[in-house]
N, CA and C atoms as an extended XYZ file, in Angstrom:
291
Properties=species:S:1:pos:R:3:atomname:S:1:resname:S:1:resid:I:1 pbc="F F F"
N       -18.003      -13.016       -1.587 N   UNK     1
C       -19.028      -14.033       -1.547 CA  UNK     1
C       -18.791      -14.982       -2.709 C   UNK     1
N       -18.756      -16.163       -2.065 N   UNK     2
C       -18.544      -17.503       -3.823 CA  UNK     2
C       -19.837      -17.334       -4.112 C   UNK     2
N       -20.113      -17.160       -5.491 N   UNK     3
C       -21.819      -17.752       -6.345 CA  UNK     3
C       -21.466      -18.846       -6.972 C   UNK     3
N       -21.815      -19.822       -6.616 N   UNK     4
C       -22.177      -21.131       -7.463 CA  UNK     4
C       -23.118      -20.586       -8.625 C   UNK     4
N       -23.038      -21.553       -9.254 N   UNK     5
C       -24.084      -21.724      -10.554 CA  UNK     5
C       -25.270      -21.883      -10.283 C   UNK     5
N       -26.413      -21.380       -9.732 N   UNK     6
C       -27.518      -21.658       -9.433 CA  UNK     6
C       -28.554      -20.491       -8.949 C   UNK     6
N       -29.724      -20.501       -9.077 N   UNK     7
C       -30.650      -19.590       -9.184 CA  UNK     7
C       -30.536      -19.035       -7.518 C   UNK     7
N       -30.652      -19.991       -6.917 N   UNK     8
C       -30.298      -19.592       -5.387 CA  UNK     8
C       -29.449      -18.723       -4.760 C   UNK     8
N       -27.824      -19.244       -5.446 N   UNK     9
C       -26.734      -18.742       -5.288 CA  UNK     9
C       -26.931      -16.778       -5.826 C   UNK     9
N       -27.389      -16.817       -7.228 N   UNK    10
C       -27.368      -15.697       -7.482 CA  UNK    10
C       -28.590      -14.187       -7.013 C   UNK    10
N       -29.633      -15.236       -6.306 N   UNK    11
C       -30.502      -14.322       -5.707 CA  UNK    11
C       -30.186      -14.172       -4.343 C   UNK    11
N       -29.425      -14.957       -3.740 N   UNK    12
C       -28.766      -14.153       -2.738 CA  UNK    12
C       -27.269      -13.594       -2.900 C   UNK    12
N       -26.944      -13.580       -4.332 N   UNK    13
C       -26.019      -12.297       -4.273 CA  UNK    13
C       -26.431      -11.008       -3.875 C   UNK    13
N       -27.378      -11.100       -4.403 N   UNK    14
C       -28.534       -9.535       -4.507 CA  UNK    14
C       -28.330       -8.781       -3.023 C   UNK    14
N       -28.900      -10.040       -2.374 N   UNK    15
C       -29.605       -9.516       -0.426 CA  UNK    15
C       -27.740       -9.748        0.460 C   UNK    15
N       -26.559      -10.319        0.108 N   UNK    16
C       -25.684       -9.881        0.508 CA  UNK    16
C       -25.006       -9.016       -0.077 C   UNK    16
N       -25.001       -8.292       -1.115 N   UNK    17
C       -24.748       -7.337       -1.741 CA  UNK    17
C       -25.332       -5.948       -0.826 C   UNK    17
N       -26.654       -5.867       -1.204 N   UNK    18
C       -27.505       -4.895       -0.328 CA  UNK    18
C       -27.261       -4.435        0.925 C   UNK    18
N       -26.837       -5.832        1.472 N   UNK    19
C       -26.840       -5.070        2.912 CA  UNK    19
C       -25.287       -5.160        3.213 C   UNK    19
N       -23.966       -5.166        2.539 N   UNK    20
C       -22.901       -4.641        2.347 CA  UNK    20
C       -23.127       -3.382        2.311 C   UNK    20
N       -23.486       -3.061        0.841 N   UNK    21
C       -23.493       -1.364        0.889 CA  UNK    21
C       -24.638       -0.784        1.962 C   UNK    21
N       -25.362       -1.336        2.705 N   UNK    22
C       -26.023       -0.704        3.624 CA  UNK    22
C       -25.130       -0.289        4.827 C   UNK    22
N       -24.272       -1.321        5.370 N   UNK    23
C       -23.393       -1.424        6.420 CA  UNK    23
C       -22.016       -0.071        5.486 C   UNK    23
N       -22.203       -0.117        4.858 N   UNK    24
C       -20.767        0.245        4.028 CA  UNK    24
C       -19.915       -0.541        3.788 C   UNK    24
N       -19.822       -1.581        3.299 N   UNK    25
C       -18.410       -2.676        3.640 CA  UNK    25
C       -18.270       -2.544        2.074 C   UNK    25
N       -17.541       -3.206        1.638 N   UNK    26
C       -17.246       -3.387        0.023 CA  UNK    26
C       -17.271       -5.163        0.539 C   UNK    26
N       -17.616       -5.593       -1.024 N   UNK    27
C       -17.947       -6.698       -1.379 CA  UNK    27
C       -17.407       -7.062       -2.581 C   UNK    27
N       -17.095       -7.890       -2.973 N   UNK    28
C       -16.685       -9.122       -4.079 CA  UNK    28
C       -17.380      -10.777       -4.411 C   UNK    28
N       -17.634      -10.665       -5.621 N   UNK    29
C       -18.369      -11.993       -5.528 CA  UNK    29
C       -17.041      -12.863       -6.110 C   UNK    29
N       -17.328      -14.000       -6.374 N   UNK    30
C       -15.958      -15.175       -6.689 CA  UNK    30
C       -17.432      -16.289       -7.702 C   UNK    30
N       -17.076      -16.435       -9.011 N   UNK    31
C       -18.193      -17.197       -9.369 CA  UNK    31
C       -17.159      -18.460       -9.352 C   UNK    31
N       -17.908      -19.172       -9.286 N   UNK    32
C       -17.009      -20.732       -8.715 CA  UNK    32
C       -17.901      -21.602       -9.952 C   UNK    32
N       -17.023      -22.660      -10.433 N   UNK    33
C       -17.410      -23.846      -11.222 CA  UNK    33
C       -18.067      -22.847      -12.396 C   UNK    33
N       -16.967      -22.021      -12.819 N   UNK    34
C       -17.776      -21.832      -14.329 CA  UNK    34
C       -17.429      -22.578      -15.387 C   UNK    34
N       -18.267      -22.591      -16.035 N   UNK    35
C       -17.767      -23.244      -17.785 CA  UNK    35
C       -18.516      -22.279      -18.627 C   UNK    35
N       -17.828      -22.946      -19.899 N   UNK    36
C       -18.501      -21.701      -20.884 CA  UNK    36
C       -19.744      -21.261      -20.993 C   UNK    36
N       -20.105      -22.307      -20.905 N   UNK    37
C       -22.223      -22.585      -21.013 CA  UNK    37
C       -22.939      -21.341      -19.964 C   UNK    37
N       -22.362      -21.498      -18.860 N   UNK    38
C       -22.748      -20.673      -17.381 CA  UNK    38
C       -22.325      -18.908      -17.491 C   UNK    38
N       -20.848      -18.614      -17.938 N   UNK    39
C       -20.082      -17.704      -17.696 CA  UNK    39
C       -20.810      -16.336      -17.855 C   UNK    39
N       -21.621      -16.632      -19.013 N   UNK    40
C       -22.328      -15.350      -19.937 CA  UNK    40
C       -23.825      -15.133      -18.350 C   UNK    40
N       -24.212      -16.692      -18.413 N   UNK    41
C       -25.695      -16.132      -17.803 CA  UNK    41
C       -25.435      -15.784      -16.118 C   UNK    41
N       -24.094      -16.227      -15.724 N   UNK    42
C       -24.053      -15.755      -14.203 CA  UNK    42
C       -23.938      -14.454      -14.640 C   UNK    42
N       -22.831      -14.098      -15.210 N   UNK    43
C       -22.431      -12.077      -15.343 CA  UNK    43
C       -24.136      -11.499      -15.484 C   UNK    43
N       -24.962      -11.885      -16.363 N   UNK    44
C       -26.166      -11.176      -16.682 CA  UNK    44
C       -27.362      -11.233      -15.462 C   UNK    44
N       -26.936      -12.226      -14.128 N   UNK    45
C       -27.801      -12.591      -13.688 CA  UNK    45
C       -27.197      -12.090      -12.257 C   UNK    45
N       -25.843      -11.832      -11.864 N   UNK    46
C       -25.469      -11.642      -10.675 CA  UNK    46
C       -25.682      -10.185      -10.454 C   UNK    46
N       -26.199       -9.311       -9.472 N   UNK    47
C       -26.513       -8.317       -9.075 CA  UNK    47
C       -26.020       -7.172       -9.007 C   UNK    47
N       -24.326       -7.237       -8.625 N   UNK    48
C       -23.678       -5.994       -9.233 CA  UNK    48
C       -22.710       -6.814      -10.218 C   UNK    48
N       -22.618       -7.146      -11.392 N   UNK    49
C       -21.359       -8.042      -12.279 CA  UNK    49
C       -20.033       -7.083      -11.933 C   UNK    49
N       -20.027       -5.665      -11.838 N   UNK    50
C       -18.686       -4.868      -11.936 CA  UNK    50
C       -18.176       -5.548      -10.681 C   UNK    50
N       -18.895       -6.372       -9.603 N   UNK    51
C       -18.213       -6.650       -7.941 CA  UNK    51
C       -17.375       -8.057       -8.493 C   UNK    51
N       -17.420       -8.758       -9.478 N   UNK    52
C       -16.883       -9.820       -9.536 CA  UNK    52
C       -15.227       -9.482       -9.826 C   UNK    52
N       -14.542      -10.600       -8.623 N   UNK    53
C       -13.237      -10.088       -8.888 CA  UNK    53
C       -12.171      -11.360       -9.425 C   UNK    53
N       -13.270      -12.837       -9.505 N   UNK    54
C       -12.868      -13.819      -10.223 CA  UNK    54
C       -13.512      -14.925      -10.323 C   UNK    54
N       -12.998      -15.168      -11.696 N   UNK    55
C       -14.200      -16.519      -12.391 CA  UNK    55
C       -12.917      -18.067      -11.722 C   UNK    55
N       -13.219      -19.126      -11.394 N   UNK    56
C       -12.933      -20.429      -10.890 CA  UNK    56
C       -13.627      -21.390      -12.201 C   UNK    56
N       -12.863      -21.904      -12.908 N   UNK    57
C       -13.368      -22.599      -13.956 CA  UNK    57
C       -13.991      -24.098      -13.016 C   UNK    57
N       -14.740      -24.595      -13.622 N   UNK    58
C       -15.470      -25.786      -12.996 CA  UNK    58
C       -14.367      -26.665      -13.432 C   UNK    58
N       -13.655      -27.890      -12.471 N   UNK    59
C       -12.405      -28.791      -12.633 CA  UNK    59
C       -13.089      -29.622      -11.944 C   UNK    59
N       -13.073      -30.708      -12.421 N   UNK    60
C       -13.907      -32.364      -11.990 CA  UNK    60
C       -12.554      -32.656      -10.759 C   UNK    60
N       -11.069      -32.260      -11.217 N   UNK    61
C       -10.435      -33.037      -10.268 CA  UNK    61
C        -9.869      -31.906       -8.984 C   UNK    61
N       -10.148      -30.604       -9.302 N   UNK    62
C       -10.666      -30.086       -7.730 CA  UNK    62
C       -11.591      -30.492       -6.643 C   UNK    62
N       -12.846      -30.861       -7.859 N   UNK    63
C       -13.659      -31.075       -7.504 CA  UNK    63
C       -14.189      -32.090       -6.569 C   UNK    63
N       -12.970      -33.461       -6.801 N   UNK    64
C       -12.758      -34.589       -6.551 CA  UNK    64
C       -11.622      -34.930       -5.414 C   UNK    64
N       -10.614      -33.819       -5.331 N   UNK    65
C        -9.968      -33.577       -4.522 CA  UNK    65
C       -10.578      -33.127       -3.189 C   UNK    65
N       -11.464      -31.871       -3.350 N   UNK    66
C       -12.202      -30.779       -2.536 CA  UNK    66
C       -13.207      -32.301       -1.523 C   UNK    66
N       -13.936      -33.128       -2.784 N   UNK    67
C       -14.661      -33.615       -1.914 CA  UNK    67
C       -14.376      -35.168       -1.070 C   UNK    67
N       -13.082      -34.949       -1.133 N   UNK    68
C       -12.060      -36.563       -0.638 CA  UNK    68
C       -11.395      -35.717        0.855 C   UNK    68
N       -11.142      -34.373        0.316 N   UNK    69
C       -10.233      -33.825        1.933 CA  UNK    69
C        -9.039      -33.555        0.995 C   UNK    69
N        -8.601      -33.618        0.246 N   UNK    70
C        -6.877      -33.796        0.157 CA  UNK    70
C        -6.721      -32.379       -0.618 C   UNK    70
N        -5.899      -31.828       -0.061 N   UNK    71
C        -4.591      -30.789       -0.585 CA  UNK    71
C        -4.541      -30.879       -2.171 C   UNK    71
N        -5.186      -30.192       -2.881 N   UNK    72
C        -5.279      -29.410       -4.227 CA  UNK    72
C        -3.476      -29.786       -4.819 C   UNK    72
N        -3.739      -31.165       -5.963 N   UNK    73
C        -2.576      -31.119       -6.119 CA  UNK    73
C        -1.783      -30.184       -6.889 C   UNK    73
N        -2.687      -29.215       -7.606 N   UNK    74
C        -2.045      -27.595       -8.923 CA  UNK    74
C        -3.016      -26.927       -8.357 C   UNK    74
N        -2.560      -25.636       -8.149 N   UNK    75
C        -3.185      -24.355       -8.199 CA  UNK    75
C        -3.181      -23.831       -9.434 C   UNK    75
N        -4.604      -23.665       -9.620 N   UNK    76
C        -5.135      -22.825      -10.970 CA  UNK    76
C        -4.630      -21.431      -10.933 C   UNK    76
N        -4.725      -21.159      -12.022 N   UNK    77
C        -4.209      -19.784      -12.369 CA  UNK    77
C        -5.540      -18.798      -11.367 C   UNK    77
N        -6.474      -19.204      -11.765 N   UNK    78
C        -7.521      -18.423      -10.762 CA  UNK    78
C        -7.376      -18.327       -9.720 C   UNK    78
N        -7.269      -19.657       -9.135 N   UNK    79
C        -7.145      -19.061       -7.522 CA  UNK    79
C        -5.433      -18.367       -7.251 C   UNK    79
N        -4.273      -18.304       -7.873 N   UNK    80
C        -3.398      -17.397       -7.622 CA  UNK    80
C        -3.585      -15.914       -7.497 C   UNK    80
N        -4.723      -15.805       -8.593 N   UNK    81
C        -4.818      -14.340       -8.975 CA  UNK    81
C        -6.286      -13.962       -8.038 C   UNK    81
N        -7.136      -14.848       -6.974 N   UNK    82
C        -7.490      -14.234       -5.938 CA  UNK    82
C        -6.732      -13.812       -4.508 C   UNK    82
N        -5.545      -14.892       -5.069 N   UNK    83
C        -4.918      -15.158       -3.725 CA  UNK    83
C        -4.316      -13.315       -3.927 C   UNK    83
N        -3.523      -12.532       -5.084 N   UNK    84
C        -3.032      -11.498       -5.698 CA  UNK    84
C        -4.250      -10.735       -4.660 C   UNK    84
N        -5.524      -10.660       -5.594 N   UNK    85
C        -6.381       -9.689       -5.021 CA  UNK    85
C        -6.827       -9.753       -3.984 C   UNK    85
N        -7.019      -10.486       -2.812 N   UNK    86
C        -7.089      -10.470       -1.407 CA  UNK    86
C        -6.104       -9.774       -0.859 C   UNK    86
N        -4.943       -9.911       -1.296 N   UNK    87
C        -3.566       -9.663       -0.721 CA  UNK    87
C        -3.669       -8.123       -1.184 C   UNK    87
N        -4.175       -8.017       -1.963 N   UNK    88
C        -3.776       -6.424       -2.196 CA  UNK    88
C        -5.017       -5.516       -1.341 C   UNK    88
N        -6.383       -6.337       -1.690 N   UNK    89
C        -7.227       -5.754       -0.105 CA  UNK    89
C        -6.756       -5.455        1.249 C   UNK    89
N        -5.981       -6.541        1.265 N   UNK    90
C        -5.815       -5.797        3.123 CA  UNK    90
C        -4.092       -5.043        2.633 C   UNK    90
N        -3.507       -5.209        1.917 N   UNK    91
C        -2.533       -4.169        1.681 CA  UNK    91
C        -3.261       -2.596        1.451 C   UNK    91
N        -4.174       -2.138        0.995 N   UNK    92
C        -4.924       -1.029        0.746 CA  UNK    92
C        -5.333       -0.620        2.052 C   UNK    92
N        -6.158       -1.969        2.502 N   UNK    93
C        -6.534       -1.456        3.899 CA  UNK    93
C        -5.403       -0.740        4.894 C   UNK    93
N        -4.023       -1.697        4.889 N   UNK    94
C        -3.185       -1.047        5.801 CA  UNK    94
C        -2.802        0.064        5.500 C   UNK    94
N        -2.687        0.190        4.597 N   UNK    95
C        -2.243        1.835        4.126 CA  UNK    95
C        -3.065        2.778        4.373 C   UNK    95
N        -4.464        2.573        4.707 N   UNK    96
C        -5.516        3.674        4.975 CA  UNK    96
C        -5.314        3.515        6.397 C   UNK    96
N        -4.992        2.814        7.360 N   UNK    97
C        -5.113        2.926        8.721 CA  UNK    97
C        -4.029        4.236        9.345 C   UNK    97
């Protein structure tokens, strides 16, 4: 699940969290647009913090990219290292099948 920065975002971490582990599924949150100011009060405020499996620093020219349409001209170090941990999710998964 992405959490934005916002009171919204993080109170429904809570209620998709919940009903993950109700279903049994495992879950991951992704906090998106952090900066320093934010970083401390999302971790204290998001519902399970141990589920977070990566912080997305807030970038004006993702940001600017994201909202024009166009193809991300650098990949951040962050999103490589979700691209890592997705990839190793369904690698785990196949190995349990």
């Amino acid at each position: 699940m992405v959490v934005d920065p916002s009171y919204e975002s993080l109170q429904l971490s809570k209620k998709i969290g919940e009903l993950a582990e109700g279903i049994g599924k495992p879950f991951y949150y992704i906090f998106n647009k952090v900066t320093e100011d934010n970083r401390e009060m999302m971790y204290e405020n998001v519902w399970k913090p141990e589920q977070v499996a990566i912080c997305v620093a807030a970038d004006s020219k993702i940001m600017n990219e994201g909202l024009t349409g166009k193809e991300l001209s650098e990949k951040p170090e962050s999103i490589e290292r979700l691209a890592e941990f997705l990839l190793s999710l369904t690698q785990n998964q196949e190995e349990s099948y």
